[in-house]
PDB file of C-alpha atoms and ligand atoms in Angstrom:
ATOM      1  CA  UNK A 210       5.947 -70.188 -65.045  1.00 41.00           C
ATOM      2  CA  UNK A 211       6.298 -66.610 -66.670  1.00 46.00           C
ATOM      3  CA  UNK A 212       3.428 -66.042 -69.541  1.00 47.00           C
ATOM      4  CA  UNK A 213       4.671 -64.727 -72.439  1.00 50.00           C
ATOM      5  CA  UNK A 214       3.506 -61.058 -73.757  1.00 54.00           C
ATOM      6  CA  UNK A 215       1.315 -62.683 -76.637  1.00 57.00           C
ATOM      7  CA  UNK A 216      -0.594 -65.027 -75.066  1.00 63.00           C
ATOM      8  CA  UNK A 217      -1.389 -62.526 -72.137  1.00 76.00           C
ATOM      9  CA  UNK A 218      -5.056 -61.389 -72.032  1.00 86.00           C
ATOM     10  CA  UNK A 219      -5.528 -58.193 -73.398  1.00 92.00           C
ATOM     11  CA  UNK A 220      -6.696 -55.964 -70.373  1.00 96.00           C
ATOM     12  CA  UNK A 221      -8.888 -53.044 -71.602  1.00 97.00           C
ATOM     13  CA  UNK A 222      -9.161 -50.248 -68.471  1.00 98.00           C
ATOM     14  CA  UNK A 223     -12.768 -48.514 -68.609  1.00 98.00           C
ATOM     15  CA  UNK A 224     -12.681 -45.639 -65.478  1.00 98.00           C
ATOM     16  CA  UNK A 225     -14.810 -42.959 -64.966  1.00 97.00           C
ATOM     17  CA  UNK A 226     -17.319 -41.717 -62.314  1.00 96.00           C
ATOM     18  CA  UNK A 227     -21.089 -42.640 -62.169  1.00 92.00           C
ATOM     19  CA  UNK A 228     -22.616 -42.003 -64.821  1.00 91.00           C
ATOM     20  CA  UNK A 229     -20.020 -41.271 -67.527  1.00 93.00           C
ATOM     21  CA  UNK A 230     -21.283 -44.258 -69.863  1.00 92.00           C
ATOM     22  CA  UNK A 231     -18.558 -46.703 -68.709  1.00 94.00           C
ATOM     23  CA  UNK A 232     -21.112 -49.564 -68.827  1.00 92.00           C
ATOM     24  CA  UNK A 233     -22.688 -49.063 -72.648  1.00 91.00           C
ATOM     25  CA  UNK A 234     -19.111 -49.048 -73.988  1.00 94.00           C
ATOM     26  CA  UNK A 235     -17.384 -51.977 -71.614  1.00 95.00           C
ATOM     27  CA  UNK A 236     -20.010 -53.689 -73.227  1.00 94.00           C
ATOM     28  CA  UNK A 237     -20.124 -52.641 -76.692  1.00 93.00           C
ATOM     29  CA  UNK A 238     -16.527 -53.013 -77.036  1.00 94.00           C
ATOM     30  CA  UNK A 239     -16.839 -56.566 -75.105  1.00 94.00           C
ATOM     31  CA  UNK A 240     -19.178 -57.588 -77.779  1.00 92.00           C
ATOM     32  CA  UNK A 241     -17.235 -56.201 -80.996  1.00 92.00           C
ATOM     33  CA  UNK A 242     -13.642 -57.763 -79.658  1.00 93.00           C
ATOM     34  CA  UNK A 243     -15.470 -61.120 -78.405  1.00 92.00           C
ATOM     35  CA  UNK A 244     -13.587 -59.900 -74.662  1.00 93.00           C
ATOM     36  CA  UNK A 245     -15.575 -60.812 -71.512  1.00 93.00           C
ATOM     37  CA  UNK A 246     -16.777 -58.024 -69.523  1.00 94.00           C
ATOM     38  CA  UNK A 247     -16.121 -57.428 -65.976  1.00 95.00           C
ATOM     39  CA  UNK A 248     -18.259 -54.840 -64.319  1.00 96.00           C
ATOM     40  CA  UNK A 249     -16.091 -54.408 -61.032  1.00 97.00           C
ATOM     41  CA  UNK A 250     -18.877 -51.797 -59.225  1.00 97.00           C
ATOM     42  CA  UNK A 251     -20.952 -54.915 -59.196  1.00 97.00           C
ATOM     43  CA  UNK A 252     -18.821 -56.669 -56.937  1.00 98.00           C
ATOM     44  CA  UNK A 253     -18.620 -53.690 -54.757  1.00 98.00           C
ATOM     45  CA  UNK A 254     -22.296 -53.920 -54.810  1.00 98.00           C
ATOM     46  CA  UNK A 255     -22.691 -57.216 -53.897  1.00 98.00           C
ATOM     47  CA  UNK A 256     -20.582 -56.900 -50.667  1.00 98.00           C
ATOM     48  CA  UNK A 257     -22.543 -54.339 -49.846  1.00 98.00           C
ATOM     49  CA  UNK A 258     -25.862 -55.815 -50.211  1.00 98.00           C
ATOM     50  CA  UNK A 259     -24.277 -58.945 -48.043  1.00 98.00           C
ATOM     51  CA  UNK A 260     -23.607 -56.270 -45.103  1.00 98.00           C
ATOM     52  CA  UNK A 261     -26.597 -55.125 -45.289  1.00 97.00           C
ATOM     53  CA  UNK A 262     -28.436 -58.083 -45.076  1.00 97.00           C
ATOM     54  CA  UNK A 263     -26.726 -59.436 -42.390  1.00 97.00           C
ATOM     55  CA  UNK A 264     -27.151 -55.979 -40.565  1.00 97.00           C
ATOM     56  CA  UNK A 265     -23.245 -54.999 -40.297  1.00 97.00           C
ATOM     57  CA  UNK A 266     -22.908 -51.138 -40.633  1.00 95.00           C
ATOM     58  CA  UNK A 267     -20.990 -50.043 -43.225  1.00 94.00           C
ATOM     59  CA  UNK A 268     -18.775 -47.814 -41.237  1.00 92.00           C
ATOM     60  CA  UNK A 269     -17.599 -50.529 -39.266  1.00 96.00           C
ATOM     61  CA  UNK A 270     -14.525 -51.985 -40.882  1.00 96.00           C
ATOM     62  CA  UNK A 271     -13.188 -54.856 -38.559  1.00 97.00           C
ATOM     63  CA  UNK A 272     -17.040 -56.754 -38.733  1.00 97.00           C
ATOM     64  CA  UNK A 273     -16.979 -55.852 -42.999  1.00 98.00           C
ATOM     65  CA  UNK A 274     -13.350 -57.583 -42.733  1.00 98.00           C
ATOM     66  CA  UNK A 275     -14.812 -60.375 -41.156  1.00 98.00           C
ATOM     67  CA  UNK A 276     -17.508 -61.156 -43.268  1.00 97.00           C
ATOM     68  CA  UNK A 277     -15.262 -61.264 -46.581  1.00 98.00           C
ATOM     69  CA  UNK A 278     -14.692 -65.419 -46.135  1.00 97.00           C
ATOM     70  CA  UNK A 279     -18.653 -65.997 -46.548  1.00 97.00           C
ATOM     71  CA  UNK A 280     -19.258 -63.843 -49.363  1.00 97.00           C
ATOM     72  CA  UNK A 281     -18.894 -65.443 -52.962  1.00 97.00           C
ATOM     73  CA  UNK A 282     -18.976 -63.657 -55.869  1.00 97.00           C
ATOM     74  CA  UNK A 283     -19.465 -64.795 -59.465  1.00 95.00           C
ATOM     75  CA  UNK A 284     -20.272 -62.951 -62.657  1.00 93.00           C
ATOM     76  CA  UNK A 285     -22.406 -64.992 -65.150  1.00 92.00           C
ATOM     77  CA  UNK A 286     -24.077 -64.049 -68.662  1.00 85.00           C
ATOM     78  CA  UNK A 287     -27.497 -65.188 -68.635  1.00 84.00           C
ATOM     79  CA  UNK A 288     -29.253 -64.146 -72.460  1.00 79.00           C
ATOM     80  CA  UNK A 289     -26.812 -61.524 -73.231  1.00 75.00           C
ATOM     81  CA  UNK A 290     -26.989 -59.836 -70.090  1.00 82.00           C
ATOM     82  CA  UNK A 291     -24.148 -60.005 -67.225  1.00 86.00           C
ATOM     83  CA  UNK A 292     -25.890 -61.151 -63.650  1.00 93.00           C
ATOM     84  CA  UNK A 293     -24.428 -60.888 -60.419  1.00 96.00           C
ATOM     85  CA  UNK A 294     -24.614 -64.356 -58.215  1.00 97.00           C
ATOM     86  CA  UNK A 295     -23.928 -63.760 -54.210  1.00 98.00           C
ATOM     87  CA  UNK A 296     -23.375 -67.238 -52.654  1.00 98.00           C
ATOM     88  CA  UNK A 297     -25.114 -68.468 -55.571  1.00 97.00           C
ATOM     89  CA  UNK A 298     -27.870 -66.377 -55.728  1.00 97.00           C
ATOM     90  CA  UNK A 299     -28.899 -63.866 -58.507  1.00 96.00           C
ATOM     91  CA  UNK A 300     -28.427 -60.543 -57.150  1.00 97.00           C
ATOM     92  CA  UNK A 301     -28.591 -58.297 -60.228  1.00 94.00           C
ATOM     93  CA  UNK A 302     -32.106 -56.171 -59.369  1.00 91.00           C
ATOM     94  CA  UNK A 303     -31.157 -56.302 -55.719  1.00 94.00           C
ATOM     95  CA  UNK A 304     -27.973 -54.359 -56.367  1.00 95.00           C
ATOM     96  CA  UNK A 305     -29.165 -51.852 -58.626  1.00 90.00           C
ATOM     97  CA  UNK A 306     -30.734 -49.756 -56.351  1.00 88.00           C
ATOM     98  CA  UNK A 307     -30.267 -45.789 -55.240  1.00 86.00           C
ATOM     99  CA  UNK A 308     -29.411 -46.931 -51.896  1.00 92.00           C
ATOM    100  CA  UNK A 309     -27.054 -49.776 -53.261  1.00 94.00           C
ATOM    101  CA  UNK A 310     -24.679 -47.382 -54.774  1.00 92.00           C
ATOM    102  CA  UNK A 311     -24.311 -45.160 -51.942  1.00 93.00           C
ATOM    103  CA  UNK A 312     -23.441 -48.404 -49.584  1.00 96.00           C
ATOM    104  CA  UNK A 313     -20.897 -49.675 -52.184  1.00 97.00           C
ATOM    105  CA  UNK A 314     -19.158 -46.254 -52.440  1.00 95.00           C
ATOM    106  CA  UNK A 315     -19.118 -46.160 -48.890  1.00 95.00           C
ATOM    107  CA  UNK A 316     -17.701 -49.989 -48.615  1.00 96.00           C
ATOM    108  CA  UNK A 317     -15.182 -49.766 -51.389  1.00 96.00           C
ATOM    109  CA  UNK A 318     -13.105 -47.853 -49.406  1.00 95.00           C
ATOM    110  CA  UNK A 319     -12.223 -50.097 -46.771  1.00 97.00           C
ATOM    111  CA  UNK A 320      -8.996 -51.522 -47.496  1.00 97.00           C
ATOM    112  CA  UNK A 321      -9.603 -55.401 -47.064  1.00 98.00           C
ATOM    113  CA  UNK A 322     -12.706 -55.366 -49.557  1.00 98.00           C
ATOM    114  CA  UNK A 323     -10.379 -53.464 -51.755  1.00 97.00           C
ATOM    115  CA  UNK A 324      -7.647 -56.453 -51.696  1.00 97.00           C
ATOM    116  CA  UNK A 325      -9.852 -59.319 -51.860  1.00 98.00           C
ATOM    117  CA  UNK A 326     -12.299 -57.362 -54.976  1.00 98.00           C
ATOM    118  CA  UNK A 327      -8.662 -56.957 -56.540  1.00 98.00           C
ATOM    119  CA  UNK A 328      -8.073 -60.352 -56.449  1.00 97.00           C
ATOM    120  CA  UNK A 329     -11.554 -61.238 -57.503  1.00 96.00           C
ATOM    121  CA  UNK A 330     -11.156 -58.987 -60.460  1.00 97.00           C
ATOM    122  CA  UNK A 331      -8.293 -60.392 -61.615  1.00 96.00           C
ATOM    123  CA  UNK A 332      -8.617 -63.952 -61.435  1.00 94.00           C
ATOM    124  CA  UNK A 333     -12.007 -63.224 -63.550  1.00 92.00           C
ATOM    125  CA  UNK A 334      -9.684 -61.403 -66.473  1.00 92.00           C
ATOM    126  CA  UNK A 335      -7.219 -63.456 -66.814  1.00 88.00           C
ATOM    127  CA  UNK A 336      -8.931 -66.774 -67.704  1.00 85.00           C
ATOM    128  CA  UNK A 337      -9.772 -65.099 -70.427  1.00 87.00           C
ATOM    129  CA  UNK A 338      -8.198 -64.208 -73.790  1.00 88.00           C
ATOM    130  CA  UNK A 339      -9.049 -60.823 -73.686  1.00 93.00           C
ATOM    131  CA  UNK A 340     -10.970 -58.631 -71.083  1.00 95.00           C
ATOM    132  CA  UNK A 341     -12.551 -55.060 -70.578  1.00 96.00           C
ATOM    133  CA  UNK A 342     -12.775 -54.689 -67.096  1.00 97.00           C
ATOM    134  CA  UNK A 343     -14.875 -51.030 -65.764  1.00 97.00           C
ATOM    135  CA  UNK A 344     -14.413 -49.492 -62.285  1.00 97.00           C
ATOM    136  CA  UNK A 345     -12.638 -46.543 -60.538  1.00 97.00           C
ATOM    137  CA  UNK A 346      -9.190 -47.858 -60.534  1.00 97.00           C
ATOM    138  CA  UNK A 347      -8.563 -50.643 -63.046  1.00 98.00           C
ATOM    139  CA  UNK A 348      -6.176 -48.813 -64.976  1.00 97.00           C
ATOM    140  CA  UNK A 349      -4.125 -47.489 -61.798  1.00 97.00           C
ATOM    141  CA  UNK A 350      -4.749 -50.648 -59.387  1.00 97.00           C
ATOM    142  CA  UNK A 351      -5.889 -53.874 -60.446  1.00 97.00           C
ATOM    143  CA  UNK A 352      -4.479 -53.579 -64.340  1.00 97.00           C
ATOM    144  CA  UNK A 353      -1.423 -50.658 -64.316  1.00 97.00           C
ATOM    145  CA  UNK A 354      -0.030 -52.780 -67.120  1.00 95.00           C
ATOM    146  CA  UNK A 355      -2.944 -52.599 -69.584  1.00 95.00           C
ATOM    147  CA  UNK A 356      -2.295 -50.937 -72.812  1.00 93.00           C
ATOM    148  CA  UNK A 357      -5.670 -49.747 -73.369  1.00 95.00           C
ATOM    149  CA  UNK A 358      -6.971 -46.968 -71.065  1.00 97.00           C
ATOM    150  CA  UNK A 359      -9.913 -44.948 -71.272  1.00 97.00           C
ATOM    151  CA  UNK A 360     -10.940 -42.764 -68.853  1.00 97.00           C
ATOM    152  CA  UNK A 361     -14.262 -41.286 -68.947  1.00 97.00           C
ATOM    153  CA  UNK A 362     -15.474 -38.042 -68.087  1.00 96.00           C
ATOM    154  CA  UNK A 363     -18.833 -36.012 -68.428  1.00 96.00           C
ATOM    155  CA  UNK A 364     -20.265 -32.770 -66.189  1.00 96.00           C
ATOM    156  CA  UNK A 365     -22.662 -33.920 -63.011  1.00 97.00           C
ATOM    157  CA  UNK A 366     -25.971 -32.248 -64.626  1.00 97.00           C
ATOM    158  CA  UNK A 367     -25.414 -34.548 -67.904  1.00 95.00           C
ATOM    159  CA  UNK A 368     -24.595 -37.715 -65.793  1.00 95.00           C
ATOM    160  CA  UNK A 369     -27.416 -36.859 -63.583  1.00 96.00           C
ATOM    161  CA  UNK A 370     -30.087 -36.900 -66.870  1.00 95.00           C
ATOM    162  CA  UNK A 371     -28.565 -39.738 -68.086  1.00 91.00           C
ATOM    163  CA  UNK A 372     -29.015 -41.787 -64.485  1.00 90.00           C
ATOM    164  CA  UNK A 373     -32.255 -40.509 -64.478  1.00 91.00           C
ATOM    165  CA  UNK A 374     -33.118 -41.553 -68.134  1.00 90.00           C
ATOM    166  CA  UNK A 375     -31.638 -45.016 -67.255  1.00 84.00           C
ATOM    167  CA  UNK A 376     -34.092 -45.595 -64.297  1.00 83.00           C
ATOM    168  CA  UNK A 377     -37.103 -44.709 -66.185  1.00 88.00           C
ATOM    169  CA  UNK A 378     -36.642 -46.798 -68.425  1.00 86.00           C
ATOM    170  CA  UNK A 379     -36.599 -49.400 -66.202  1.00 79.00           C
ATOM    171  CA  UNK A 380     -39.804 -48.285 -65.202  1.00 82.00           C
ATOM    172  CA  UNK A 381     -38.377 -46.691 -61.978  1.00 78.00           C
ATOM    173  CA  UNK A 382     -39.279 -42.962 -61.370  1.00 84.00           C
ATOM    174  CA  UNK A 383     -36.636 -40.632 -60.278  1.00 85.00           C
ATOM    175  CA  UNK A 384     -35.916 -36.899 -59.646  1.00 92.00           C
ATOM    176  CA  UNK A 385     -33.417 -34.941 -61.505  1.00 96.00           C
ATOM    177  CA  UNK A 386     -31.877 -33.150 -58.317  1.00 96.00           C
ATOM    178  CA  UNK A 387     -31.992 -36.009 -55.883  1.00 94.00           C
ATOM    179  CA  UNK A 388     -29.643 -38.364 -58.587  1.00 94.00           C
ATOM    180  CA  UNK A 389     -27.678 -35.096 -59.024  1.00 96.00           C
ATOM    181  CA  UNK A 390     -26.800 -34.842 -55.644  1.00 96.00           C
ATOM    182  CA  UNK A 391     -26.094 -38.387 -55.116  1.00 94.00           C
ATOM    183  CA  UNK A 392     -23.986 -38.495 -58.380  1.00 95.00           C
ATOM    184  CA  UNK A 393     -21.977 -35.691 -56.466  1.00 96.00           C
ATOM    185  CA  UNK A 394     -21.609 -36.994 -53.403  1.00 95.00           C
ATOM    186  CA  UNK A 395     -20.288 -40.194 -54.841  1.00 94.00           C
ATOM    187  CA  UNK A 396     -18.239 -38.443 -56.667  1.00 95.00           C
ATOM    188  CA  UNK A 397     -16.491 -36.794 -53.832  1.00 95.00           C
ATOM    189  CA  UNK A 398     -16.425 -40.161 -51.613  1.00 93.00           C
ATOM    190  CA  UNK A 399     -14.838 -41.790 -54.756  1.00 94.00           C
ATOM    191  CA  UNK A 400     -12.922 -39.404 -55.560  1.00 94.00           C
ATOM    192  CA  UNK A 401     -11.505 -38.278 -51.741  1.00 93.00           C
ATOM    193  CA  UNK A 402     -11.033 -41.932 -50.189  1.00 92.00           C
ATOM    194  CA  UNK A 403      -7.197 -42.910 -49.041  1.00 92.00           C
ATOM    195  CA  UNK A 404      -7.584 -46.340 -51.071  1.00 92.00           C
ATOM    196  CA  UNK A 405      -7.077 -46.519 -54.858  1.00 91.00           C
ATOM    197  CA  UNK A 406      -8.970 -43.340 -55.431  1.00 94.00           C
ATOM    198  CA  UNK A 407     -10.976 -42.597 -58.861  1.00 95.00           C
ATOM    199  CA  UNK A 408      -8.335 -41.308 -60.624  1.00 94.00           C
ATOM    200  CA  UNK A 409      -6.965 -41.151 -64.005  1.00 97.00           C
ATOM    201  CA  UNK A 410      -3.927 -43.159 -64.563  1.00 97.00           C
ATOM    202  CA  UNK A 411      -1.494 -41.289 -66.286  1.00 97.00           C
ATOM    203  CA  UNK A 412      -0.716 -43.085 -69.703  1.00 96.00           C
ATOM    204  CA  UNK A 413      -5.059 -43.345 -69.849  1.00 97.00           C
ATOM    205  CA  UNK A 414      -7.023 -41.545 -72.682  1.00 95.00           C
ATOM    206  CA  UNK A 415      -9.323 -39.000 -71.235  1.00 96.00           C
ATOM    207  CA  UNK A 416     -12.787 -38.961 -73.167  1.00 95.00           C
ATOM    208  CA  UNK A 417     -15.141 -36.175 -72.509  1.00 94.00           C
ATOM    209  CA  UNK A 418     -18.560 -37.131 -73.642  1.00 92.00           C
ATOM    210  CA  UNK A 419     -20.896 -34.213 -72.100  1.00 94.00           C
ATOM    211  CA  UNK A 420     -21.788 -33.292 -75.737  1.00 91.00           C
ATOM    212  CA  UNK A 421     -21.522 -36.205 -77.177  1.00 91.00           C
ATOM    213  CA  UNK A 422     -24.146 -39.002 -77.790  1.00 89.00           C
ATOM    214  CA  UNK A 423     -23.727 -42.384 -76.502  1.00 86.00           C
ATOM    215  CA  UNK A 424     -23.497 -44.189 -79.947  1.00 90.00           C
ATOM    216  CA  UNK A 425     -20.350 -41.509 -81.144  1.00 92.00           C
ATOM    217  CA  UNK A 426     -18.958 -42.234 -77.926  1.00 91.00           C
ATOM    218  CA  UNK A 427     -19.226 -46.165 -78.236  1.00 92.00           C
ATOM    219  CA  UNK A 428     -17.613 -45.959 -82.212  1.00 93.00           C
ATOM    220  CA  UNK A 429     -15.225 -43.054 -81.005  1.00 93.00           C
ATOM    221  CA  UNK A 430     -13.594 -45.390 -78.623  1.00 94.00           C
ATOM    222  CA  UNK A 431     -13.861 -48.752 -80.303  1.00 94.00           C
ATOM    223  CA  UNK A 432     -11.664 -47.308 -83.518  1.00 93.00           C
ATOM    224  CA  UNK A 433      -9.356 -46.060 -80.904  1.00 93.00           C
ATOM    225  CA  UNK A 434      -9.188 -49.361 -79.170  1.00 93.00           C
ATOM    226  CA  UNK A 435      -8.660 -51.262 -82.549  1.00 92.00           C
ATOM    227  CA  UNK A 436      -5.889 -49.293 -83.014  1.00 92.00           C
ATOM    228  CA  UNK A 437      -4.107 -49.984 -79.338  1.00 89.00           C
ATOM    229  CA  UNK A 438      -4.347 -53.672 -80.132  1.00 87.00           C
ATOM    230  CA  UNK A 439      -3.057 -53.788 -83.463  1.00 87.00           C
ATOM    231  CA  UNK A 440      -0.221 -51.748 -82.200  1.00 86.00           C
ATOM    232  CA  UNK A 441      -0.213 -54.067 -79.335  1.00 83.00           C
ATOM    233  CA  UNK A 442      -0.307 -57.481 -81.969  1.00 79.00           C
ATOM    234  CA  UNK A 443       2.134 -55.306 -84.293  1.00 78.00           C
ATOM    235  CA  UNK A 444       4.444 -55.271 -81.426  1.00 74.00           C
ATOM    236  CA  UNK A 445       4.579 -58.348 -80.231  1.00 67.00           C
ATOM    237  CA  UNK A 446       5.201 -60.169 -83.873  1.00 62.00           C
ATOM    238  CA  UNK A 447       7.864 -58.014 -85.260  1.00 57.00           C
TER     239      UNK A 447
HETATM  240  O1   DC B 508     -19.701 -48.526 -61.097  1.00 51.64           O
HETATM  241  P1   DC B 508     -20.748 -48.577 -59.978  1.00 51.64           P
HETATM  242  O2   DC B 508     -21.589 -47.344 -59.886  1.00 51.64           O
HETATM  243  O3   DC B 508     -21.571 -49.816 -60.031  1.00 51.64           O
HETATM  244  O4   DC B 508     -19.875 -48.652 -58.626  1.00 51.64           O
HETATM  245  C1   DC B 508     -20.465 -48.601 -57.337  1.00 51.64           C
HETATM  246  C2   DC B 508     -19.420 -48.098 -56.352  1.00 51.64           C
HETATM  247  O5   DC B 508     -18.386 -49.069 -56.188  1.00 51.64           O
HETATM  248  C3   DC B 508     -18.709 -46.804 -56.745  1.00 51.64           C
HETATM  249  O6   DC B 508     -19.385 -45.649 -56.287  1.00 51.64           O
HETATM  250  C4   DC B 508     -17.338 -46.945 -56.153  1.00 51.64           C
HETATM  251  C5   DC B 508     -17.117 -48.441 -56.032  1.00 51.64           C
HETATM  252  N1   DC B 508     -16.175 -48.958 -57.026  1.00 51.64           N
HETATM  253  C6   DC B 508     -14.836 -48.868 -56.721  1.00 51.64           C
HETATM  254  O7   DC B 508     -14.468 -48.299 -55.702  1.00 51.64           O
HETATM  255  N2   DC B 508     -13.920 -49.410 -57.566  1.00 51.64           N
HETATM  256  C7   DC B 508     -14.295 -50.009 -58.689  1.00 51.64           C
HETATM  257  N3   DC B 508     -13.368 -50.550 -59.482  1.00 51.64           N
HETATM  258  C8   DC B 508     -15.671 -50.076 -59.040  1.00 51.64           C
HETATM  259  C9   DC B 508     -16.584 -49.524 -58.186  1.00 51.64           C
END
């Protein structure tokens, strides 16, 4: 049975590499629309941590394959906050680290974690009425059809503070130039990989916020995003 166009959920597309504030505004704008939020590096995350764990190197692709049927994944908000559950298990802290987001850049790119993340992704969006889902490729893979996309971009140095600004106050102490080169390197692996590369989709809005604090940024792109879905509502009642 075909959904019609109005009772669709309304797909917002957050990209953008690490860094570039896609997190503070999937989640402001979740918050201000009533959406759910879908934080789609977590998953990545999560198989990775699994692989690790059960001591499967990430550069081999057949045994990653294989693993995909015992891994469950399931976002849940606990006080606010989104946690990650793997096989029913509160992941969130265990994900989070330095060495986490190398392993789930490196992952991500193997095709059958691609597919089944995909589907993961979109089963979670469209149970609901309206979603903002952040990633690499949500507005050129798993959503092409949303009519909200943002794509984020900032310089490495001012991604690098703000990573490093982020850990410490988590009470985690970092150095500027290691995050800077890991920001980078990321970059290029997300950016270089054969699968659903970070890219920007062509009909997304590109948002540079190097100079540009993270509260402009958040009410910069929530007036913009008000005005996609009333265009969207507009357009679907006349
Ligand atoms: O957003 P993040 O830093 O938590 O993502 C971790 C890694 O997961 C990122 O370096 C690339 C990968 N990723 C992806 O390939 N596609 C997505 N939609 C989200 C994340």
């Amino acid at each position: 049975m075909e959904i019609a166009p109005e009772h669709q959920p309304f797909i917002i597309a957050i990209d953008g590499p690490a860094g570039s504030g896609k997190t503070t505004t999937a989640k402001a704008l979740a918050k201000e629309l009533g959406f759910i939020y879908v934080d789609t590096g977590a998953m990545y995350r999560a198989v990775a941590l699994f692989a690790q764990r059960r001591k499967v190197l990430f550069t081999d692709h057949d045994a990653i394959c294989a693993l995909l049927p015992d891994v469950d994944i399931r976002l849940e908000r606990k006080d606010g906050e989104q946690h990650t559950l793997l096989n029913g298990k509160d992941v969130e802290t265990h994900i989070r680290t330095q060495e986490m987001s190398r392993a789930a850049s490196d992952i991500s790119a193997i095709p059958c974690v691609r597919e089944a993340m995909v589907d993961l992704q979109r089963r979670a969006a469209r149970e609901a009425h309206g979603a903002v889902l952040e990633g690499r490729d949500i507005g050129t893979v798993v959503f092409p059809d949303s009519p909200c996309k943002i794509f984020l971009v900032a310089d490495a140095p001012t991604r690098a503070r703000r990573r490093k600004l982020q850990l410490e106050e988590k009470g985690i102490s970092a150095d500027y130039d290691t995050i800077l080169r890991e920001i980078e390197e990321r970059d290029r692996n997300d950016a270089g990989r054969e699968h659903s590369p970070l890219r920007k989709a062509t009909d997304a809005i590109e948002v540079e916020t190097t100079n540009t604090s993270i509260d402009e940024q958040v009410s910069m792109i929530l007036s913009l995003v008000q005005r996609r879905i009333d265009q969207f509502r507009k357009g679907h009642t006349e």
